[in-house]
Amino acid sequence: MIPFLDLKSINTQYREELIAACTRVIDSGWYILGNEVKEFEKEFAEYCETKYCLGVASGLDGLILIMRAYIEQSDMKPGDEVIVPANTYIASILAISENGLIPVLVEPDINNYNLDPSLIEQKITRKTKAILTVHLYGQVSCMDEINIIAKKYSLKVIEDCAQAHGAIYKGKKVGSIGDAASFSFYPCKNLGALGDGGAVTTNDRQLAATILALRNYGSHKKYINLYKGINSRLDEIQAAFLRVKLRYLDKEIELRRVVAMAYLNSINNPDIQLPKIESYDAHVWHLFVISTSRREQMSKYFDSNGIETIIHYPIPPHKQLAYKELNSVNMPISEDIHQKVISIPMGPTLSETEYKRIINVCNRYRQ
């Protein structure tokens, strides 16, 4: 069986460095908000070309804290609206509702599955305060258009970069293109820890200072609490692991691109719709998502041929029981996407023999 993503082989490459990093943390005697987090924040800010990076417990927490900070700063208030793509993982929307804000769903561009800028303005009201855009599957959203709209209506732009570490849009790294951004370091991400973790990046000094306190019980100084904060801190040992893996991120992205280009150039089955890319640098191929009108049949076909696939995602957020109030909303483009997409193996350790076999299996498929 060709695994969808072989995390063991990815991390085994750096085994000795990871062990050394772990040992360094153990021997330091300092396990929360110590030197490893501080150094990783500095290194990741430099990588993303931003002034500030703040380690948090997860990508979801990063989004929650960005909006919580805006509320504390009176840039938003509960009941305000946030534009968000309907075609996303539910975490993007959970972060909005967790803050008492209202998610306003906008359909994606069917060509890239990201937020369609041409549909945003019709959803803006006097309560709209931000656009939360998701760089889905590793491809950057149309940020020029989104930023122009945001400027016109004085809206904040928040990037959900959970799947797009290292992607570049017209010379700028994701995480630096909006007002603030959240990254996930869940193990399967392009920059993955060996556990949970996340980070916020921004060039906004005040926002960074507010999040710095909010992530640590609302405290900027021990036993002095400015806000009703939470406990959301990147763990020292995960920060140490991430410092190791950050050094290899660009190399791994290029390896993913080799696989993606092979798929794009060699899969020629008319029953399979391949992803469309806007530019080479703007996609880091966290996932390689294809589309077919008979997904269940295709899933079984891949399984019978020893290839593991995953569906990202089978049910759109507005059809989840968690969002009963949105169940009657009609989002035909998103709903169609969620019924047809299937992700095939993608990763930096996928061998040429393996991806050529996957290509061959794809080309033999018949509905």
Short mmCIF file of C-alpha atoms in Angstrom, two decimals:
data_model
loop_
_atom_site.label_atom_id
_atom_site.label_comp_id
_atom_site.label_asym_id
_atom_site.label_seq_id
_atom_site.Cartn_x
_atom_site.Cartn_y
_atom_site.Cartn_z
CA MET A 1 0.00 0.00 0.00
CA ILE A 2 1.31 3.45 -0.92
CA PRO A 3 0.40 5.58 2.10
CA PHE A 4 -1.32 8.92 1.65
CA LEU A 5 1.45 10.58 3.67
CA ASP A 6 4.33 8.74 5.33
CA LEU A 7 5.06 10.87 8.40
CA LYS A 8 7.48 8.31 9.78
CA SER A 9 9.73 8.50 6.72
CA ILE A 10 9.57 12.30 6.71
CA ASN A 11 10.69 12.61 10.33
CA THR A 12 13.17 9.71 10.20
CA GLN A 13 15.31 11.82 7.84
CA TYR A 14 15.95 14.23 10.71
CA ARG A 15 16.00 11.68 13.53
CA GLU A 16 19.39 12.58 14.98
CA GLU A 17 18.72 16.31 14.83
CA LEU A 18 15.30 15.85 16.41
CA ILE A 19 16.77 13.73 19.21
CA ALA A 20 19.43 16.38 19.80
CA ALA A 21 16.74 19.07 19.93
CA CYS A 22 14.70 17.05 22.41
CA THR A 23 17.76 16.45 24.56
CA ARG A 24 18.58 20.15 24.49
CA VAL A 25 15.13 20.97 25.90
CA ILE A 26 15.31 18.27 28.57
CA ASP A 27 18.73 19.42 29.67
CA SER A 28 17.71 23.08 29.76
CA GLY A 29 15.30 22.59 32.65
CA TRP A 30 12.97 25.19 31.08
CA TYR A 31 9.88 23.72 29.43
CA ILE A 32 7.33 26.53 28.85
CA LEU A 33 7.95 29.77 26.91
CA GLY A 34 11.70 29.41 26.99
CA ASN A 35 14.56 29.90 24.57
CA GLU A 36 13.35 27.38 21.97
CA VAL A 37 10.02 29.19 21.51
CA LYS A 38 11.77 32.56 21.43
CA GLU A 39 14.27 31.40 18.81
CA PHE A 40 11.65 29.66 16.70
CA GLU A 41 9.47 32.78 16.75
CA LYS A 42 12.43 34.82 15.55
CA GLU A 43 13.36 32.32 12.83
CA PHE A 44 9.81 31.82 11.58
CA ALA A 45 9.16 35.58 11.50
CA GLU A 46 12.28 35.96 9.36
CA TYR A 47 11.15 33.12 7.12
CA CYS A 48 7.69 34.67 6.66
CA GLU A 49 9.23 38.15 6.28
CA THR A 50 7.18 39.60 9.14
CA LYS A 51 8.16 41.62 12.18
CA TYR A 52 6.44 39.37 14.70
CA CYS A 53 5.69 35.70 15.26
CA LEU A 54 3.92 34.33 18.33
CA GLY A 55 3.84 30.61 19.04
CA VAL A 56 0.46 29.25 20.12
CA ALA A 57 -1.03 25.83 20.81
CA SER A 58 -2.66 25.27 17.40
CA GLY A 59 -3.65 26.89 14.14
CA LEU A 60 -7.25 27.17 15.38
CA ASP A 61 -6.06 28.99 18.50
CA GLY A 62 -4.06 31.33 16.31
CA LEU A 63 -7.20 32.38 14.42
CA ILE A 64 -9.20 32.66 17.63
CA LEU A 65 -6.55 34.84 19.25
CA ILE A 66 -6.23 37.17 16.26
CA MET A 67 -9.94 37.95 16.37
CA ARG A 68 -9.99 38.05 20.18
CA ALA A 69 -7.19 40.61 20.06
CA TYR A 70 -9.10 42.74 17.57
CA ILE A 71 -12.09 42.65 19.92
CA GLU A 72 -9.92 43.70 22.88
CA GLN A 73 -8.59 46.57 20.77
CA SER A 74 -12.14 47.61 19.81
CA ASP A 75 -11.54 46.89 16.13
CA MET A 76 -14.37 44.33 16.34
CA LYS A 77 -17.15 43.43 18.73
CA PRO A 78 -19.36 40.35 19.18
CA GLY A 79 -22.07 40.35 16.54
CA ASP A 80 -19.80 41.75 13.84
CA GLU A 81 -19.39 39.80 10.62
CA VAL A 82 -16.38 38.09 9.07
CA ILE A 83 -16.29 37.07 5.41
CA VAL A 84 -15.02 33.48 5.08
CA PRO A 85 -14.90 30.94 2.23
CA ALA A 86 -17.68 28.36 2.33
CA ASN A 87 -15.23 25.81 0.94
CA THR A 88 -12.87 25.36 3.88
CA TYR A 89 -12.16 23.15 6.86
CA ILE A 90 -14.52 23.89 9.73
CA ALA A 91 -11.72 25.32 11.94
CA SER A 92 -11.74 28.56 9.94
CA ILE A 93 -15.40 29.10 10.83
CA LEU A 94 -15.10 27.82 14.41
CA ALA A 95 -12.60 30.61 15.14
CA ILE A 96 -15.17 33.20 14.09
CA SER A 97 -18.09 31.85 16.10
CA GLU A 98 -15.86 31.19 19.14
CA ASN A 99 -15.47 34.97 19.41
CA GLY A 100 -19.18 35.69 19.12
CA LEU A 101 -18.66 36.94 15.56
CA ILE A 102 -20.85 35.97 12.62
CA PRO A 103 -19.40 33.93 9.73
CA VAL A 104 -20.60 35.14 6.34
CA LEU A 105 -19.97 32.44 3.77
CA VAL A 106 -18.76 33.23 0.27
CA GLU A 107 -18.43 30.69 -2.53
CA PRO A 108 -15.01 29.75 -3.96
CA ASP A 109 -13.62 30.22 -7.43
CA ILE A 110 -14.17 26.81 -9.04
CA ASN A 111 -10.79 27.09 -10.79
CA ASN A 112 -8.70 27.22 -7.62
CA TYR A 113 -11.19 26.34 -4.81
CA ASN A 114 -10.19 29.53 -2.92
CA LEU A 115 -12.36 32.48 -1.94
CA ASP A 116 -13.80 34.17 -5.05
CA PRO A 117 -13.02 37.91 -4.75
CA SER A 118 -15.74 38.80 -7.27
CA LEU A 119 -18.40 37.59 -4.81
CA ILE A 120 -17.15 39.35 -1.68
CA GLU A 121 -18.61 42.86 -2.06
CA GLN A 122 -22.19 41.65 -2.35
CA LYS A 123 -21.84 40.08 1.13
CA ILE A 124 -20.40 43.16 2.86
CA THR A 125 -22.66 45.02 5.30
CA ARG A 126 -22.11 47.74 7.87
CA LYS A 127 -21.30 44.94 10.35
CA THR A 128 -18.51 43.43 8.25
CA LYS A 129 -15.13 43.90 9.93
CA ALA A 130 -12.78 41.36 8.33
CA ILE A 131 -12.09 38.96 5.50
CA LEU A 132 -10.69 35.61 6.59
CA THR A 133 -9.14 34.04 3.51
CA VAL A 134 -7.89 30.44 3.43
CA HIS A 135 -4.96 29.37 1.26
CA LEU A 136 -6.58 26.01 0.66
CA TYR A 137 -4.55 22.90 -0.21
CA GLY A 138 -1.40 25.07 -0.29
CA GLN A 139 -2.38 27.58 -3.00
CA VAL A 140 -2.44 31.28 -2.18
CA SER A 141 -5.75 33.14 -2.50
CA CYS A 142 -6.11 36.08 -4.91
CA MET A 143 -4.66 38.50 -2.38
CA ASP A 144 -4.39 41.60 -4.57
CA GLU A 145 -8.13 41.65 -5.20
CA ILE A 146 -8.94 40.79 -1.58
CA ASN A 147 -6.68 43.53 -0.22
CA ILE A 148 -8.17 46.11 -2.59
CA ILE A 149 -11.68 45.27 -1.34
CA ALA A 150 -10.51 45.32 2.27
CA LYS A 151 -8.95 48.75 1.85
CA LYS A 152 -12.08 50.09 0.16
CA TYR A 153 -14.28 49.04 3.11
CA SER A 154 -11.67 49.40 5.91
CA LEU A 155 -11.66 45.68 6.70
CA LYS A 156 -8.99 43.56 8.35
CA VAL A 157 -7.50 40.76 6.25
CA ILE A 158 -6.69 37.56 8.13
CA GLU A 159 -4.82 34.75 6.39
CA ASP A 160 -5.47 31.13 7.30
CA CYS A 161 -2.10 29.65 6.33
CA ALA A 162 -2.62 26.23 7.91
CA GLN A 163 -1.87 24.48 4.60
CA ALA A 164 0.40 26.98 2.87
CA HIS A 165 3.70 27.37 4.75
CA GLY A 166 6.27 28.82 2.37
CA ALA A 167 3.93 29.75 -0.47
CA ILE A 168 4.80 32.99 -2.25
CA TYR A 169 2.39 35.45 -3.86
CA LYS A 170 3.98 38.01 -6.18
CA GLY A 171 7.19 38.00 -4.19
CA LYS A 172 5.59 37.99 -0.73
CA LYS A 173 5.40 35.03 1.64
CA VAL A 174 2.05 33.96 3.01
CA GLY A 175 1.69 35.23 6.55
CA SER A 176 2.86 38.67 5.45
CA ILE A 177 0.21 39.59 2.86
CA GLY A 178 -2.67 40.50 5.20
CA ASP A 179 -2.97 42.16 8.59
CA ALA A 180 -2.34 38.92 10.48
CA ALA A 181 -2.05 35.21 9.79
CA SER A 182 -2.34 31.90 11.57
CA PHE A 183 -0.29 28.77 10.86
CA SER A 184 -0.86 25.20 12.01
CA PHE A 185 2.03 22.86 12.77
CA TYR A 186 -0.12 19.74 13.06
CA PRO A 187 2.15 16.79 12.15
CA CYS A 188 0.78 16.34 8.61
CA LYS A 189 1.39 19.97 7.59
CA ASN A 190 4.23 20.95 5.27
CA LEU A 191 5.96 22.29 8.38
CA GLY A 192 4.75 19.78 10.93
CA ALA A 193 5.66 19.33 14.57
CA LEU A 194 5.59 16.00 16.38
CA GLY A 195 2.43 17.08 18.13
CA ASP A 196 0.13 20.09 18.11
CA GLY A 197 1.34 23.63 17.59
CA GLY A 198 0.62 26.88 15.78
CA ALA A 199 1.78 30.45 15.30
CA VAL A 200 0.51 33.92 14.48
CA THR A 201 2.50 36.24 12.23
CA THR A 202 1.92 39.96 11.79
CA ASN A 203 3.60 43.31 11.21
CA ASP A 204 1.21 45.00 13.66
CA ARG A 205 3.08 45.78 16.88
CA GLN A 206 -0.04 46.43 18.96
CA LEU A 207 -1.76 43.26 17.75
CA ALA A 208 1.34 41.20 18.54
CA ALA A 209 1.53 42.66 22.06
CA THR A 210 -2.16 41.90 22.69
CA ILE A 211 -1.85 38.30 21.48
CA LEU A 212 1.34 37.87 23.52
CA ALA A 213 -0.72 38.52 26.63
CA LEU A 214 -3.90 36.73 25.53
CA ARG A 215 -2.08 33.45 24.85
CA ASN A 216 -0.78 33.44 28.44
CA TYR A 217 -3.90 33.97 30.57
CA GLY A 218 -4.13 37.59 29.45
CA SER A 219 -0.90 38.36 31.24
CA HIS A 220 2.03 40.38 29.95
CA LYS A 221 3.73 40.20 33.35
CA LYS A 222 3.45 37.40 35.88
CA TYR A 223 0.35 37.73 38.08
CA ILE A 224 -0.78 40.89 36.27
CA ASN A 225 -3.67 40.20 33.88
CA LEU A 226 -4.70 42.77 31.28
CA TYR A 227 -7.32 40.58 29.61
CA LYS A 228 -9.47 37.49 30.16
CA GLY A 229 -6.99 35.38 28.24
CA ILE A 230 -6.46 31.69 27.65
CA ASN A 231 -3.62 29.19 27.90
CA SER A 232 -2.40 28.69 24.33
CA ARG A 233 1.36 28.40 24.21
CA LEU A 234 3.61 26.63 21.73
CA ASP A 235 5.42 23.91 23.67
CA GLU A 236 9.18 24.23 24.07
CA ILE A 237 9.87 20.75 22.77
CA GLN A 238 7.69 21.28 19.68
CA ALA A 239 9.41 24.60 19.04
CA ALA A 240 12.75 22.80 19.15
CA PHE A 241 11.51 20.21 16.65
CA LEU A 242 10.13 22.94 14.39
CA ARG A 243 13.46 24.76 14.40
CA VAL A 244 15.04 21.62 12.95
CA LYS A 245 12.35 21.09 10.33
CA LEU A 246 12.13 24.74 9.28
CA ARG A 247 15.66 24.45 7.86
CA TYR A 248 14.40 21.82 5.41
CA LEU A 249 11.00 23.31 4.54
CA ASP A 250 11.97 24.86 1.21
CA LYS A 251 13.71 21.66 0.13
CA GLU A 252 10.60 19.63 0.98
CA ILE A 253 8.37 22.09 -0.87
CA GLU A 254 10.45 21.59 -4.02
CA LEU A 255 10.16 17.82 -3.64
CA ARG A 256 6.39 18.16 -3.38
CA ARG A 257 6.43 20.28 -6.54
CA VAL A 258 8.32 17.56 -8.42
CA VAL A 259 5.51 15.12 -7.58
CA ALA A 260 2.80 17.67 -8.40
CA MET A 261 4.33 18.53 -11.78
CA ALA A 262 4.59 14.82 -12.63
CA TYR A 263 0.91 14.40 -11.81
CA LEU A 264 -0.12 17.49 -13.78
CA ASN A 265 1.96 16.55 -16.81
CA SER A 266 1.19 12.85 -16.92
CA ILE A 267 -2.32 12.20 -15.62
CA ASN A 268 -4.46 12.44 -18.75
CA ASN A 269 -7.67 10.66 -17.83
CA PRO A 270 -10.75 12.60 -18.99
CA ASP A 271 -12.69 11.26 -15.99
CA ILE A 272 -10.29 13.01 -13.60
CA GLN A 273 -10.20 16.76 -13.19
CA LEU A 274 -6.77 18.00 -12.14
CA PRO A 275 -6.12 21.08 -9.98
CA LYS A 276 -5.38 24.37 -11.70
CA ILE A 277 -2.50 26.53 -10.51
CA GLU A 278 -2.14 30.29 -10.67
CA SER A 279 1.68 30.30 -10.49
CA TYR A 280 4.50 27.93 -9.57
CA ASP A 281 5.57 29.79 -6.41
CA ALA A 282 2.03 30.34 -5.16
CA HIS A 283 1.35 26.64 -4.53
CA VAL A 284 3.23 24.43 -2.04
CA TRP A 285 1.09 21.31 -2.58
CA HIS A 286 0.09 20.44 0.94
CA LEU A 287 -2.53 18.37 -0.84
CA PHE A 288 -3.01 17.21 -4.40
CA VAL A 289 -6.77 17.21 -4.86
CA ILE A 290 -8.45 15.76 -7.91
CA SER A 291 -12.15 15.71 -8.78
CA THR A 292 -14.43 13.07 -10.21
CA SER A 293 -18.17 12.68 -10.60
CA ARG A 294 -18.08 9.19 -9.05
CA ARG A 295 -15.89 9.62 -6.00
CA GLU A 296 -16.96 6.53 -4.08
CA GLN A 297 -16.16 4.31 -7.06
CA MET A 298 -12.78 5.99 -7.50
CA SER A 299 -11.95 5.66 -3.80
CA LYS A 300 -12.60 1.92 -3.93
CA TYR A 301 -10.59 1.67 -7.15
CA PHE A 302 -7.54 3.30 -5.57
CA ASP A 303 -7.86 1.10 -2.49
CA SER A 304 -8.03 -2.06 -4.60
CA ASN A 305 -4.83 -0.92 -6.32
CA GLY A 306 -2.96 -0.40 -3.05
CA ILE A 307 -3.12 3.40 -2.96
CA GLU A 308 -4.38 5.25 0.11
CA THR A 309 -6.54 8.32 -0.53
CA ILE A 310 -8.36 10.79 1.73
CA ILE A 311 -11.36 13.05 1.17
CA HIS A 312 -10.76 16.72 2.06
CA TYR A 313 -13.58 17.28 3.04
CA PRO A 314 -16.71 15.13 2.72
CA ILE A 315 -19.17 17.58 4.35
CA PRO A 316 -18.98 21.37 3.99
CA PRO A 317 -19.07 23.34 7.27
CA HIS A 318 -22.52 24.83 6.62
CA LYS A 319 -23.98 21.32 6.41
CA GLN A 320 -22.47 20.14 9.69
CA LEU A 321 -24.71 19.57 12.71
CA ALA A 322 -22.48 21.98 14.65
CA TYR A 323 -23.83 24.79 12.43
CA LYS A 324 -27.52 23.93 12.36
CA GLU A 325 -28.30 27.61 11.81
CA LEU A 326 -26.49 27.43 8.47
CA ASN A 327 -27.87 24.08 7.27
CA SER A 328 -30.46 25.73 5.03
CA VAL A 329 -27.88 27.98 3.33
CA ASN A 330 -27.46 27.16 -0.36
CA MET A 331 -23.82 27.01 -1.49
CA PRO A 332 -23.97 24.96 -4.72
CA ILE A 333 -20.34 25.40 -5.77
CA SER A 334 -18.97 24.38 -2.37
CA GLU A 335 -21.43 21.52 -2.06
CA ASP A 336 -20.47 20.22 -5.50
CA ILE A 337 -16.76 20.40 -4.61
CA HIS A 338 -17.29 18.51 -1.37
CA GLN A 339 -19.09 15.73 -3.24
CA LYS A 340 -16.40 15.24 -5.88
CA VAL A 341 -12.90 15.87 -4.51
CA ILE A 342 -10.45 13.19 -3.45
CA SER A 343 -6.81 13.64 -2.42
CA ILE A 344 -4.14 11.33 -3.77
CA PRO A 345 -0.74 10.72 -2.12
CA MET A 346 1.49 13.78 -1.86
CA GLY A 347 4.63 14.25 0.17
CA PRO A 348 8.36 14.96 0.05
CA THR A 349 9.34 11.32 0.50
CA LEU A 350 7.08 9.89 -2.21
CA SER A 351 9.44 8.04 -4.55
CA GLU A 352 9.49 8.29 -8.33
CA THR A 353 8.45 4.63 -8.53
CA GLU A 354 5.47 5.34 -6.27
CA TYR A 355 4.19 8.46 -8.00
CA LYS A 356 4.63 6.90 -11.44
CA ARG A 357 2.55 3.95 -10.25
CA ILE A 358 -0.13 6.34 -9.01
CA ILE A 359 -0.13 8.10 -12.38
CA ASN A 360 -0.51 4.78 -14.15
CA VAL A 361 -3.42 3.77 -11.90
CA CYS A 362 -5.09 7.13 -12.52
CA ASN A 363 -4.80 6.76 -16.27
CA ARG A 364 -6.29 3.26 -16.19
CA TYR A 365 -9.35 4.38 -14.25
CA ARG A 366 -12.70 4.23 -16.09
CA GLN A 367 -16.06 5.29 -14.72
#
